[in-house]
Amino acid sequence: MSTNNVILEVKNLKQFFRVDRKTTTRAVDDVSFKIFEGETFSVVGESGSGKSTLGRTLIRIYDGVAGEVEFMGKKISGKLDKETKHFITTNMQMIFQDPMASLNPRKKVLDTVAFGLDVNKLVSDPVERKNKVIEVLKSVGLSEDHINRFPHQFSGGQRQRIGVARALVLKPKFIIADEIISALDVSIQAQVINLMKKLQRELGLTYLFIAHDLSMVRYISDRVAVMHLGHIVEMGTVDDVYNHPMHPYTKSLLSAIPHPDPDSEKKRKRFVYDMSTIIYNDSHMVQLSDTHSILTTDKDFELWSKGDYSLSLK
Amino acid sequence: MEENRILEVKNLQLSFQLDVGTNHVIRDISFHLNRGETLAIVGESGSGKSVTTKAILGLIDDNGAVEEGSILFRLNKNGKEEIVDLLHSTKSFMQKNIRGSKIAIIFQDPMTSLDPTMTIGNQIMESMLEHKLVKSKKEALERTRNLLDLVGIDHPDKRMKQYPHQLSGGMRQRIVIAIALACEPDLLIADEPTTALDVTIQSQILELIKDIQKKTGVAIIFITHDLGVVANVADRVAVMYAGKIVEEGLASEVYYDPRHPYTWGLLSSIPSLDGKEEEILSIPGSPPNLIHPPKGDAFAYRSSYALAIDFEEVPPMFKVSETHFVASWLLHPDAPKVEMPDVLKKRLNQYSHSKEV
């Protein structure tokens, strides 16, 4: 965190999906947070926690049901005029999970990467267009020779680099990375993560990193929010969340991470908590320190702050 | 075959015929499995780990050809033991005597390996009735109840009447495990059984598999791409790269004293949970195309430790201890002395430190 300028502020964001007449999925349910310029803010949670829906709602793939989002001082929730839409697409970009599914198989890399330039009418000269693409490809570790190839001619790691290049070509300030490494092999994951860190250092980017792999998140993030059933249940710096977790959901997630260390693994006790005993509707955010907060009820908070998690065990 | 071994794969070589050429997927691998133990086979996609298990089950596609080798299995038939070569058995023999009954498999995605139109109960009972392990439906029901109990599912009678879509992902994988155990197999192959699951569910399923092994004594081959996942369950680990086993040893040997640069790379690309200052080392490049397998050591092309001979000759298995073998020229007595990367060394020191505390 270099500065304390807020780049994105989310207030009481809600995103519901109607399943049928009786049921509505509350995918994102009253979520508020701030992201500071130049930092990596990660959202972790299991499948169905609403973390991807959150990212998609922010970049306006979905329209939120309620709540306010302010990005670089501009309101980007509710109805948007043309100018604001343009402002969002040029300053906020997204990288998706599966590079094969998110790249058009019939388009050359040149056209895929240049697409953002084309639709926003940012270049008119074909030579300039090509040069811009080559420049951004080089920054992600690909070369000039790659521009006329198709996605299937690349390996998984290279494809994800194309996805990164496509997001970078408009020189955005803010990037949403939605599970960008989970479809990749372990040895390739580290390559992509190191690339993301390098780009952040060089270009001063801000990341919203959505992931379920807690050890990678710890490595890349400045601050972390843990999501469960559409709520942010715990939020804080990496040190707060990983070394001083208080919410039982965070505790159980952390205790489930496998370590490549057989001796300690064999002795390890997992933290188990019956999550059905927690009622989020009655809960509110409690500030534990300047940076650390959890979602809890007064009654639970009293117990948890004493380290008492026995309530769910009966 | 030695008395305590249940499976022995010897010099297996296997290739697939494709339009563009011959894909040499398995390039001379040998390993064994003792009774009641868990062997983890670790490798990236395309390393040949899943094909190996398919060869054991006799499920190689028609365009696949076994070029060499044998897979010996100790078949226990009504108390009498005999050794059969699974690679050279007929399809009907495999179907009747091996697959499902003596060797069972759990796949990655529980939703695609269950039949959506059949109740849980019928799916579990199907194989025991098929293999005539039970005399009556009543006995089958009783056995199914016990199995559901074994895999940790409450209200077995209610669950038996349900369909897969009515269960959560973790429950479904428990059902898949129950089906695999229905005929009391001697060998269970788990092919990435937790990859599609959330972390908390993953740790439950891993505990369950360990627990089942304790109760039934079944031998397990655990296929995974993640060294972190199997630390808890594996007795021995074999690391595969480009159709070869590059390192094999007891779990403690592979995790605490890794010798192959690829194993170093795999271990150091998992970020540690203790410190965030250290960098994670990535392995540059990507795995080779096995239609034209590289000469010499396939990993040399991505390794900063490669020697000149690595590009010329395939390294043999060097013996580090009675149980630990490594295919790398770095272990040759004349090779220059090379140490593992500092990041990894530091981390391994931390592990041994935490053990003392």
XYZ file of N, CA and C in Angstrom, chain A residues 18-233:
648
model
N -33.186 -14.158 -9.131
C -34.437 -14.849 -8.881
C -34.393 -16.223 -9.527
N -34.571 -17.249 -8.720
C -34.509 -18.613 -9.239
C -35.890 -19.020 -9.751
N -36.896 -18.869 -8.911
C -38.276 -19.048 -9.351
C -39.151 -18.155 -8.481
N -40.458 -18.387 -8.507
C -41.342 -17.466 -7.819
C -41.062 -17.371 -6.322
N -40.660 -18.520 -5.766
C -40.500 -18.546 -4.317
C -39.089 -18.226 -3.858
N -38.098 -18.585 -4.664
C -36.719 -18.465 -4.177
C -35.910 -17.400 -4.921
N -35.110 -16.697 -4.145
C -34.170 -15.729 -4.688
C -32.815 -16.031 -4.073
N -31.787 -16.117 -4.916
C -30.452 -16.316 -4.382
C -29.850 -14.966 -4.059
N -29.476 -14.795 -2.798
C -28.839 -13.531 -2.413
C -27.332 -13.714 -2.560
N -26.864 -13.564 -3.815
C -25.467 -13.895 -4.125
C -24.496 -12.926 -3.459
N -24.828 -11.647 -3.512
C -24.039 -10.648 -2.788
C -25.031 -9.907 -1.921
N -24.810 -9.960 -0.605
C -25.846 -9.479 0.292
C -25.276 -8.414 1.223
N -25.430 -7.164 0.834
C -25.031 -6.045 1.675
C -23.534 -6.050 1.984
N -22.770 -5.782 0.947
C -21.325 -5.829 1.086
C -20.745 -4.421 0.951
N -19.868 -4.045 1.883
C -19.216 -2.735 1.827
C -17.719 -2.895 2.035
N -16.943 -2.222 1.234
C -15.488 -2.203 1.445
C -14.860 -1.102 0.612
N -13.582 -0.832 0.907
C -12.818 0.159 0.138
C -11.567 -0.510 -0.396
N -11.159 -0.081 -1.581
C -9.873 -0.556 -2.091
C -8.989 0.667 -2.324
N -7.746 0.598 -1.817
C -6.834 1.737 -1.937
C -5.990 1.616 -3.197
N -5.540 2.756 -3.682
C -4.772 2.786 -4.909
C -3.464 2.008 -4.744
N -3.143 1.185 -5.718
C -1.870 0.481 -5.737
C -1.816 -0.786 -4.909
N -2.900 -1.149 -4.248
C -2.854 -2.351 -3.416
C -3.494 -3.547 -4.130
N -3.283 -4.716 -3.546
C -3.989 -5.900 -4.009
C -4.980 -6.288 -2.928
N -6.243 -6.221 -3.280
C -7.302 -6.562 -2.346
C -7.879 -7.891 -2.821
N -7.857 -8.895 -1.965
C -8.334 -10.202 -2.393
C -9.663 -10.557 -1.751
N -10.494 -11.228 -2.519
C -11.731 -11.769 -1.982
C -11.624 -13.282 -2.055
N -11.691 -13.944 -0.895
C -11.613 -15.402 -0.894
C -12.921 -15.987 -0.382
N -13.177 -17.210 -0.774
C -14.386 -17.880 -0.326
C -14.543 -19.151 -1.131
N -15.459 -20.006 -0.694
C -15.664 -21.256 -1.407
C -16.655 -21.037 -2.535
N -16.891 -22.080 -3.329
C -17.830 -21.910 -4.424
C -19.198 -21.566 -3.849
N -19.896 -20.640 -4.494
C -21.195 -20.233 -4.004
C -21.144 -19.126 -2.969
N -19.957 -18.619 -2.674
C -19.877 -17.571 -1.660
C -20.247 -16.211 -2.234
N -20.274 -16.094 -3.553
C -20.645 -14.826 -4.178
C -19.464 -13.988 -4.608
N -18.262 -14.531 -4.502
C -17.076 -13.723 -4.805
C -16.985 -13.343 -6.279
N -17.323 -14.274 -7.174
C -17.276 -13.944 -8.601
C -18.393 -12.981 -8.978
N -19.581 -13.194 -8.401
C -20.701 -12.285 -8.662
C -20.334 -10.871 -8.242
N -19.617 -10.754 -7.134
C -19.190 -9.442 -6.663
C -18.336 -8.752 -7.730
N -17.333 -9.463 -8.236
C -16.456 -8.889 -9.259
C -17.231 -8.493 -10.501
N -18.146 -9.366 -10.920
C -18.905 -9.095 -12.132
C -19.868 -7.934 -11.960
N -20.368 -7.763 -10.754
C -21.272 -6.643 -10.515
C -20.496 -5.330 -10.526
N -19.282 -5.363 -9.982
C -18.482 -4.133 -9.939
C -18.172 -3.629 -11.340
N -17.820 -4.549 -12.246
C -17.433 -4.126 -13.591
C -18.654 -4.001 -14.502
N -19.825 -4.180 -13.933
C -21.105 -3.959 -14.608
C -21.427 -4.997 -15.677
N -20.941 -6.239 -15.454
C -21.460 -7.328 -16.287
C -22.892 -7.582 -15.810
N -23.081 -7.486 -14.492
C -24.422 -7.498 -13.916
C -24.722 -6.097 -13.387
N -25.995 -5.757 -13.341
C -26.387 -4.526 -12.672
C -26.786 -4.870 -11.249
N -26.203 -4.187 -10.301
C -26.507 -4.465 -8.906
C -27.961 -4.157 -8.570
N -28.487 -4.840 -7.554
C -29.868 -4.616 -7.146
C -29.961 -3.352 -6.294
N -28.979 -3.191 -5.411
C -28.976 -2.019 -4.537
C -27.551 -1.727 -4.122
N -27.338 -0.523 -3.646
C -26.022 -0.154 -3.166
C -25.325 0.823 -4.084
N -24.212 1.343 -3.590
C -23.496 2.361 -4.336
C -22.050 1.972 -4.552
N -21.539 2.237 -5.741
C -20.134 1.987 -6.026
C -19.518 3.269 -6.572
N -18.421 3.670 -5.970
C -17.723 4.849 -6.448
C -16.323 4.445 -6.885
N -15.960 4.802 -8.128
C -14.677 4.381 -8.681
C -13.923 5.611 -9.164
N -12.759 5.848 -8.650
C -11.941 7.019 -8.975
C -12.767 8.302 -8.877
N -13.574 8.373 -7.819
C -14.337 9.587 -7.584
C -15.619 9.714 -8.377
N -15.949 8.680 -9.170
C -17.158 8.748 -9.986
C -18.124 7.663 -9.562
N -19.401 7.964 -9.569
C -20.389 6.961 -9.211
C -20.601 6.031 -10.409
N -20.402 4.722 -10.206
C -20.560 3.799 -11.335
C -21.649 2.764 -11.072
N -22.537 3.049 -10.111
C -23.671 2.152 -9.906
C -24.930 2.834 -10.435
N -25.998 2.088 -10.526
C -27.245 2.655 -11.045
C -27.180 2.840 -12.554
N -27.977 3.737 -13.066
C -28.005 3.979 -14.519
C -26.735 4.695 -14.957
N -26.211 4.280 -16.102
C -24.966 4.881 -16.572
C -25.181 5.622 -17.882
N -24.546 6.787 -18.020
C -24.564 7.423 -19.339
C -23.376 6.897 -20.150
N -23.339 7.260 -21.402
C -22.344 6.735 -22.325
C -20.925 7.050 -21.848
N -20.780 8.252 -21.365
C -19.457 8.708 -20.933
C -18.939 7.866 -19.767
N -19.814 7.579 -18.807
C -19.405 6.785 -17.652
C -19.068 5.358 -18.071
N -19.850 4.815 -18.992
C -19.559 3.467 -19.490
C -18.155 3.419 -20.092
N -17.858 4.408 -20.892
C -16.535 4.496 -21.513
C -15.460 4.623 -20.435
N -15.764 5.421 -19.425
C -14.839 5.610 -18.308
C -14.561 4.276 -17.602
N -15.615 3.487 -17.398
C -15.416 2.192 -16.724
C -14.570 1.270 -17.592
N -14.932 1.120 -18.860
C -14.222 0.131 -19.683
C -12.769 0.495 -19.904
N -12.441 1.785 -19.901
C -11.041 2.119 -20.126
C -10.215 2.079 -18.850
N -10.858 2.179 -17.708
C -10.080 2.217 -16.472
C -10.165 0.952 -15.631
N -11.148 0.119 -15.938
C -11.335 -1.089 -15.148
C -11.396 -2.271 -16.115
N -10.591 -3.284 -15.886
C -10.597 -4.436 -16.776
C -10.647 -5.726 -15.975
N -11.010 -6.806 -16.652
C -11.174 -8.071 -15.945
C -10.385 -9.168 -16.656
N -9.803 -10.056 -15.874
C -9.154 -11.246 -16.428
C -9.928 -12.441 -15.895
N -10.228 -13.394 -16.782
C -11.112 -14.495 -16.397
C -10.349 -15.770 -16.078
N -11.103 -16.711 -15.512
C -10.498 -17.951 -15.019
C -9.911 -18.820 -16.125
N -10.766 -19.175 -17.083
C -10.348 -20.180 -18.054
C -9.910 -19.482 -19.337
N -8.606 -19.445 -19.605
C -8.139 -18.688 -20.762
C -8.654 -19.261 -22.086
N -8.954 -20.565 -22.110
C -9.431 -21.129 -23.371
C -10.867 -20.673 -23.642
N -11.662 -20.590 -22.596
C -13.053 -20.215 -22.791
C -13.220 -18.717 -22.975
N -12.270 -17.936 -22.519
C -12.460 -16.493 -22.599
C -11.758 -15.853 -23.801
N -11.086 -16.679 -24.598
C -10.483 -16.150 -25.824
C -11.242 -16.703 -27.023
N -11.511 -15.864 -27.985
C -12.218 -16.318 -29.185
C -11.296 -17.206 -30.026
N -11.686 -18.491 -30.224
C -10.783 -19.406 -30.916
C -10.542 -19.044 -32.380
N -11.423 -18.231 -32.962
C -11.283 -17.919 -34.379
C -10.593 -16.587 -34.631
N -10.134 -15.966 -33.538
C -9.479 -14.674 -33.719
C -7.992 -14.788 -33.445
N -7.214 -14.096 -34.239
C -5.777 -14.061 -33.980
C -5.512 -13.244 -32.715
N -4.377 -13.523 -32.108
C -4.012 -12.820 -30.883
C -4.041 -11.313 -31.100
N -3.549 -10.866 -32.257
C -3.534 -9.434 -32.566
C -4.923 -8.834 -32.407
N -5.930 -9.504 -32.996
C -7.274 -8.934 -32.980
C -7.934 -9.069 -31.613
N -7.635 -10.171 -30.930
C -8.178 -10.338 -29.587
C -7.676 -9.231 -28.665
N -6.381 -8.999 -28.702
C -5.797 -8.011 -27.796
C -6.198 -6.592 -28.213
N -6.314 -6.369 -29.520
C -6.620 -5.015 -29.996
C -8.104 -4.678 -29.900
N -8.930 -5.661 -29.546
C -10.373 -5.461 -29.556
C -10.807 -4.260 -28.714
N -10.193 -4.143 -27.538
C -10.522 -3.022 -26.660
C -10.204 -1.684 -27.315
N -9.095 -1.637 -28.036
C -8.717 -0.403 -28.741
C -9.732 -0.097 -29.839
N -10.165 -1.165 -30.521
C -11.089 -0.984 -31.645
C -12.454 -0.460 -31.193
N -13.053 -1.135 -30.226
C -14.405 -0.729 -29.846
C -14.435 0.650 -29.205
N -13.343 1.011 -28.539
C -13.317 2.331 -27.929
C -12.735 3.387 -28.866
N -12.464 2.976 -30.111
C -11.946 3.869 -31.160
C -10.745 4.672 -30.671
N -9.776 3.939 -30.120
C -8.617 4.623 -29.565
C -7.471 4.721 -30.554
N -7.493 3.871 -31.582
C -6.456 3.981 -32.617
C -7.125 3.984 -33.981
N -6.532 4.692 -34.916
C -7.063 4.686 -36.269
C -6.038 4.110 -37.234
N -4.792 4.239 -36.884
C -3.722 3.799 -37.754
C -3.378 2.325 -37.470
N -3.442 1.430 -38.496
C -3.163 0.002 -38.265
C -1.752 -0.261 -37.733
N -0.805 0.545 -38.134
C 0.564 0.329 -37.653
C 0.652 0.636 -36.156
N -0.012 1.719 -35.766
C -0.014 2.092 -34.357
C -0.718 1.011 -33.533
N -1.806 0.487 -34.097
C -2.572 -0.566 -33.431
C -1.678 -1.774 -33.184
N -0.972 -2.175 -34.238
C -0.101 -3.329 -34.125
C 1.013 -3.066 -33.108
N 1.594 -1.890 -33.171
C 2.679 -1.575 -32.246
C 2.212 -1.596 -30.796
N 1.011 -1.089 -30.572
C 0.475 -1.102 -29.212
C 0.310 -2.528 -28.709
N -0.184 -3.406 -29.581
C -0.376 -4.807 -29.199
C 0.965 -5.474 -28.916
N 1.935 -5.220 -29.787
C 3.252 -5.829 -29.587
C 3.861 -5.364 -28.264
N 3.701 -4.086 -27.984
C 4.247 -3.536 -26.743
C 3.649 -4.239 -25.520
N 2.326 -4.405 -25.545
C 1.678 -5.011 -24.381
C 1.988 -6.510 -24.308
N 2.123 -7.167 -25.450
C 2.485 -8.586 -25.435
C 3.871 -8.775 -24.836
N 4.777 -7.867 -25.189
C 6.136 -7.965 -24.635
C 6.116 -7.794 -23.120
N 5.262 -6.900 -22.646
C 5.224 -6.665 -21.204
C 4.717 -7.880 -20.440
N 3.972 -8.781 -21.103
C 3.515 -9.983 -20.395
C 4.362 -11.203 -20.749
N 5.482 -10.968 -21.412
C 6.397 -12.071 -21.667
C 6.107 -12.865 -22.927
N 5.318 -12.306 -23.835
C 5.134 -12.953 -25.138
C 5.919 -12.127 -26.165
N 6.020 -12.631 -27.392
C 6.847 -11.902 -28.351
C 6.052 -11.500 -29.586
N 6.705 -10.737 -30.422
C 6.112 -10.200 -31.634
C 5.621 -11.320 -32.555
N 6.332 -12.451 -32.542
C 5.974 -13.564 -33.440
C 4.595 -14.121 -33.120
N 4.101 -13.842 -31.916
C 2.863 -14.492 -31.499
C 1.610 -13.836 -32.050
N 1.713 -12.637 -32.643
C 0.497 -11.880 -32.933
C -0.410 -12.529 -33.972
N 0.156 -13.318 -34.858
C -0.681 -13.900 -35.902
C -1.116 -15.329 -35.596
N -0.933 -15.753 -34.354
C -1.344 -17.111 -33.999
C -2.734 -17.109 -33.367
N -3.297 -18.312 -33.296
C -4.615 -18.483 -32.689
C -4.474 -19.074 -31.280
N -5.497 -18.889 -30.439
C -5.381 -19.350 -29.046
C -4.957 -20.822 -28.893
N -5.444 -21.698 -29.787
C -5.133 -23.124 -29.579
C -3.660 -23.426 -29.783
N -2.927 -22.494 -30.359
C -1.505 -22.741 -30.591
C -0.651 -22.387 -29.385
N -1.308 -22.039 -28.277
C -0.561 -21.656 -27.093
C -0.792 -22.648 -25.965
N 0.145 -22.664 -25.006
C -0.060 -23.484 -23.811
C -0.950 -22.710 -22.842
N -1.416 -23.382 -21.795
C -2.333 -22.760 -20.837
C -1.780 -21.485 -20.211
N -0.507 -21.519 -19.829
C 0.109 -20.359 -19.196
C 0.211 -19.192 -20.170
N 0.561 -19.517 -21.419
C 0.661 -18.459 -22.434
C -0.697 -17.844 -22.722
N -1.725 -18.707 -22.751
C -3.072 -18.201 -23.009
C -3.489 -17.214 -21.934
N -3.138 -17.553 -20.687
C -3.519 -16.635 -19.623
C -2.753 -15.326 -19.763
N -1.544 -15.381 -20.297
C -0.799 -14.149 -20.555
C -1.520 -13.293 -21.601
N -2.123 -13.954 -22.594
C -2.895 -13.201 -23.599
C -4.069 -12.510 -22.911
N -4.716 -13.234 -21.990
C -5.819 -12.634 -21.233
C -5.359 -11.406 -20.447
N -4.162 -11.494 -19.887
C -3.613 -10.364 -19.141
C -3.316 -9.209 -20.101
N -2.743 -9.547 -21.260
C -2.404 -8.513 -22.249
C -3.659 -7.779 -22.710
N -4.720 -8.538 -22.944
C -5.967 -7.928 -23.398
C -6.494 -6.928 -22.370
N -6.335 -7.296 -21.074
C -6.807 -6.391 -20.027
C -5.932 -5.142 -19.931
N -4.638 -5.303 -20.264
C -3.707 -4.186 -20.058
C -3.671 -3.189 -21.197
N -4.183 -3.590 -22.364
C -3.943 -2.784 -23.557
C -4.575 -1.396 -23.448
N -5.646 -1.281 -22.661
C -6.284 0.024 -22.511
C -5.660 0.846 -21.389
N -4.578 0.339 -20.829
C -3.895 0.991 -19.708
C -4.863 1.319 -18.569
N -5.519 0.309 -18.039
C -6.465 0.543 -16.949
C -5.728 0.823 -15.646
N -6.464 1.366 -14.672
C -5.876 1.601 -13.350
C -6.178 0.417 -12.433
N -7.278 -0.273 -12.760
C -7.829 -1.235 -11.816
C -8.155 -2.533 -12.559
N -7.685 -3.646 -12.035
C -7.921 -4.925 -12.707
C -8.592 -5.909 -11.756
N -9.666 -6.533 -12.244
C -10.328 -7.587 -11.478
C -9.839 -8.920 -12.027
N -9.178 -9.696 -11.193
C -8.627 -10.978 -11.624
C -9.458 -12.085 -10.987
N -10.298 -12.718 -11.788
C -11.235 -13.698 -11.246
C -10.701 -15.117 -11.407
N -10.137 -15.662 -10.334
C -9.610 -17.038 -10.340
C -8.674 -17.276 -11.519
N -7.728 -16.353 -11.746
C -6.949 -16.442 -12.977
C -5.953 -17.589 -12.986
N -5.677 -18.192 -11.843
C -4.678 -19.260 -11.887
C -5.257 -20.640 -11.616
N -6.546 -20.722 -11.285
C -7.030 -22.028 -10.834
C -7.127 -23.050 -11.964
N -7.125 -22.617 -13.231
C -7.181 -23.596 -14.315
C -5.780 -23.992 -14.775
N -4.742 -23.476 -14.121
C -3.376 -23.712 -14.602
C -2.647 -24.745 -13.744
N -1.649 -25.377 -14.319
C -0.816 -26.312 -13.576
C -0.005 -25.579 -12.513
N 0.352 -26.323 -11.462
C 1.044 -25.703 -10.335
C 2.289 -24.936 -10.773
N 3.098 -25.522 -11.651
C 4.345 -24.866 -12.023
C 4.086 -23.607 -12.838
N 2.957 -23.549 -13.531
C 2.623 -22.393 -14.360
C 1.969 -21.299 -13.504
N 1.249 -21.710 -12.452
C 0.591 -20.738 -11.568
C 1.578 -19.702 -11.062
N 2.742 -20.176 -10.614
C 3.729 -19.264 -10.051
C 4.210 -18.273 -11.112
N 4.338 -18.724 -12.355
C 4.734 -17.813 -13.441
C 3.746 -16.659 -13.572
N 2.459 -16.994 -13.606
C 1.442 -15.963 -13.818
C 1.380 -15.007 -12.623
N 1.483 -15.563 -11.409
C 1.457 -14.717 -10.219
C 2.651 -13.762 -10.196
N 3.832 -14.284 -10.537
C 5.001 -13.413 -10.566
C 4.849 -12.321 -11.619
N 4.223 -12.671 -12.743
C 3.969 -11.670 -13.787
C 3.041 -10.569 -13.272
N 1.981 -10.981 -12.563
C 1.030 -10.006 -12.032
C 1.725 -9.056 -11.052
N 2.610 -9.612 -10.235
C 3.328 -8.766 -9.270
C 4.259 -7.791 -9.981
N 4.912 -8.284 -11.005
C 5.847 -7.431 -11.758
C 5.079 -6.275 -12.410
N 3.935 -6.597 -13.037
C 3.153 -5.563 -13.718
C 2.643 -4.522 -12.725
N 2.271 -5.013 -11.536
C 1.775 -4.073 -10.530
C 2.868 -3.086 -10.119
N 4.071 -3.617 -9.922
C 5.203 -2.764 -9.558
C 5.486 -1.735 -10.646
N 5.471 -2.202 -11.897
C 5.875 -1.321 -12.991
C 4.807 -0.303 -13.370
N 3.532 -0.724 -13.310
C 2.475 0.137 -13.821
C 1.618 0.752 -12.714
N 1.919 0.409 -11.483
C 1.139 0.958 -10.374
C -0.326 0.556 -10.399
N -0.590 -0.688 -10.785
C -1.978 -1.142 -10.897
C -2.584 -1.473 -9.542
N -3.891 -1.407 -9.478
C -4.623 -1.871 -8.307
C -5.346 -3.148 -8.710
N -5.281 -4.166 -7.856
C -5.921 -5.433 -8.186
C -7.050 -5.778 -7.222
N -8.130 -6.287 -7.787
C -9.087 -7.030 -6.984
C -8.901 -8.480 -7.393
N -8.412 -9.285 -6.477
C -8.000 -10.637 -6.793
C -9.018 -11.597 -6.175
N -9.727 -12.316 -7.032
C -10.755 -13.230 -6.539
C -10.206 -14.647 -6.616
N -10.222 -15.376 -5.504
C -9.579 -16.688 -5.519
C -10.102 -17.574 -4.406
N -9.863 -18.891 -4.546
C -10.188 -19.779 -3.436
C -8.918 -20.375 -2.836
N -7.776 -20.139 -3.491
C -6.519 -20.704 -3.016
C -5.902 -19.773 -1.975
N -6.064 -20.129 -0.709
C -5.674 -19.199 0.344
C -4.180 -18.962 0.445
N -3.367 -19.951 0.058
C -1.933 -19.710 0.205
C -1.435 -18.738 -0.867
N -1.972 -18.842 -2.093
C -1.602 -17.880 -3.125
C -2.084 -16.474 -2.738
N -3.278 -16.382 -2.177
C -3.837 -15.088 -1.785
C -2.946 -14.419 -0.739
N -2.469 -15.199 0.192
C -1.600 -14.635 1.211
C -0.348 -14.059 0.582
N 0.143 -14.763 -0.414
C 1.380 -14.340 -1.048
C 1.214 -13.028 -1.820
N 0.073 -12.863 -2.490
C -0.060 -11.733 -3.411
C -0.726 -10.501 -2.784
N -1.486 -10.674 -1.675
C -2.374 -9.588 -1.239
C -1.786 -8.630 -0.219
N -2.398 -7.444 -0.159
C -2.175 -6.525 0.953
C -3.298 -6.685 1.972
N -4.547 -6.692 1.440
C -5.681 -6.889 2.331
C -6.583 -7.991 1.778
N -7.338 -8.616 2.670
C -8.147 -9.770 2.293
C -9.549 -9.634 2.869
N -10.558 -10.004 2.061
C -11.923 -10.118 2.573
C -12.374 -11.562 2.392
N -12.943 -12.146 3.430
C -13.422 -13.519 3.346
C -14.931 -13.484 3.133
N -15.395 -14.141 2.078
C -16.829 -14.139 1.813
C -17.454 -15.484 2.122
N -18.673 -15.447 2.658
C -19.424 -16.664 2.933
C -20.899 -16.351 2.728
N -21.561 -17.112 1.865
C -22.989 -16.943 1.595
C -23.368 -15.494 1.268
N -22.531 -14.827 0.479
C -22.864 -13.484 0.023
C -22.441 -12.367 0.953
N -21.910 -12.720 2.119
C -21.489 -11.690 3.069
C -19.977 -11.671 3.190
N -19.431 -10.486 3.439
C -18.025 -10.435 3.852
C -18.030 -10.692 5.352
N -17.445 -11.795 5.780
C -17.521 -12.151 7.200
C -16.288 -11.703 7.967
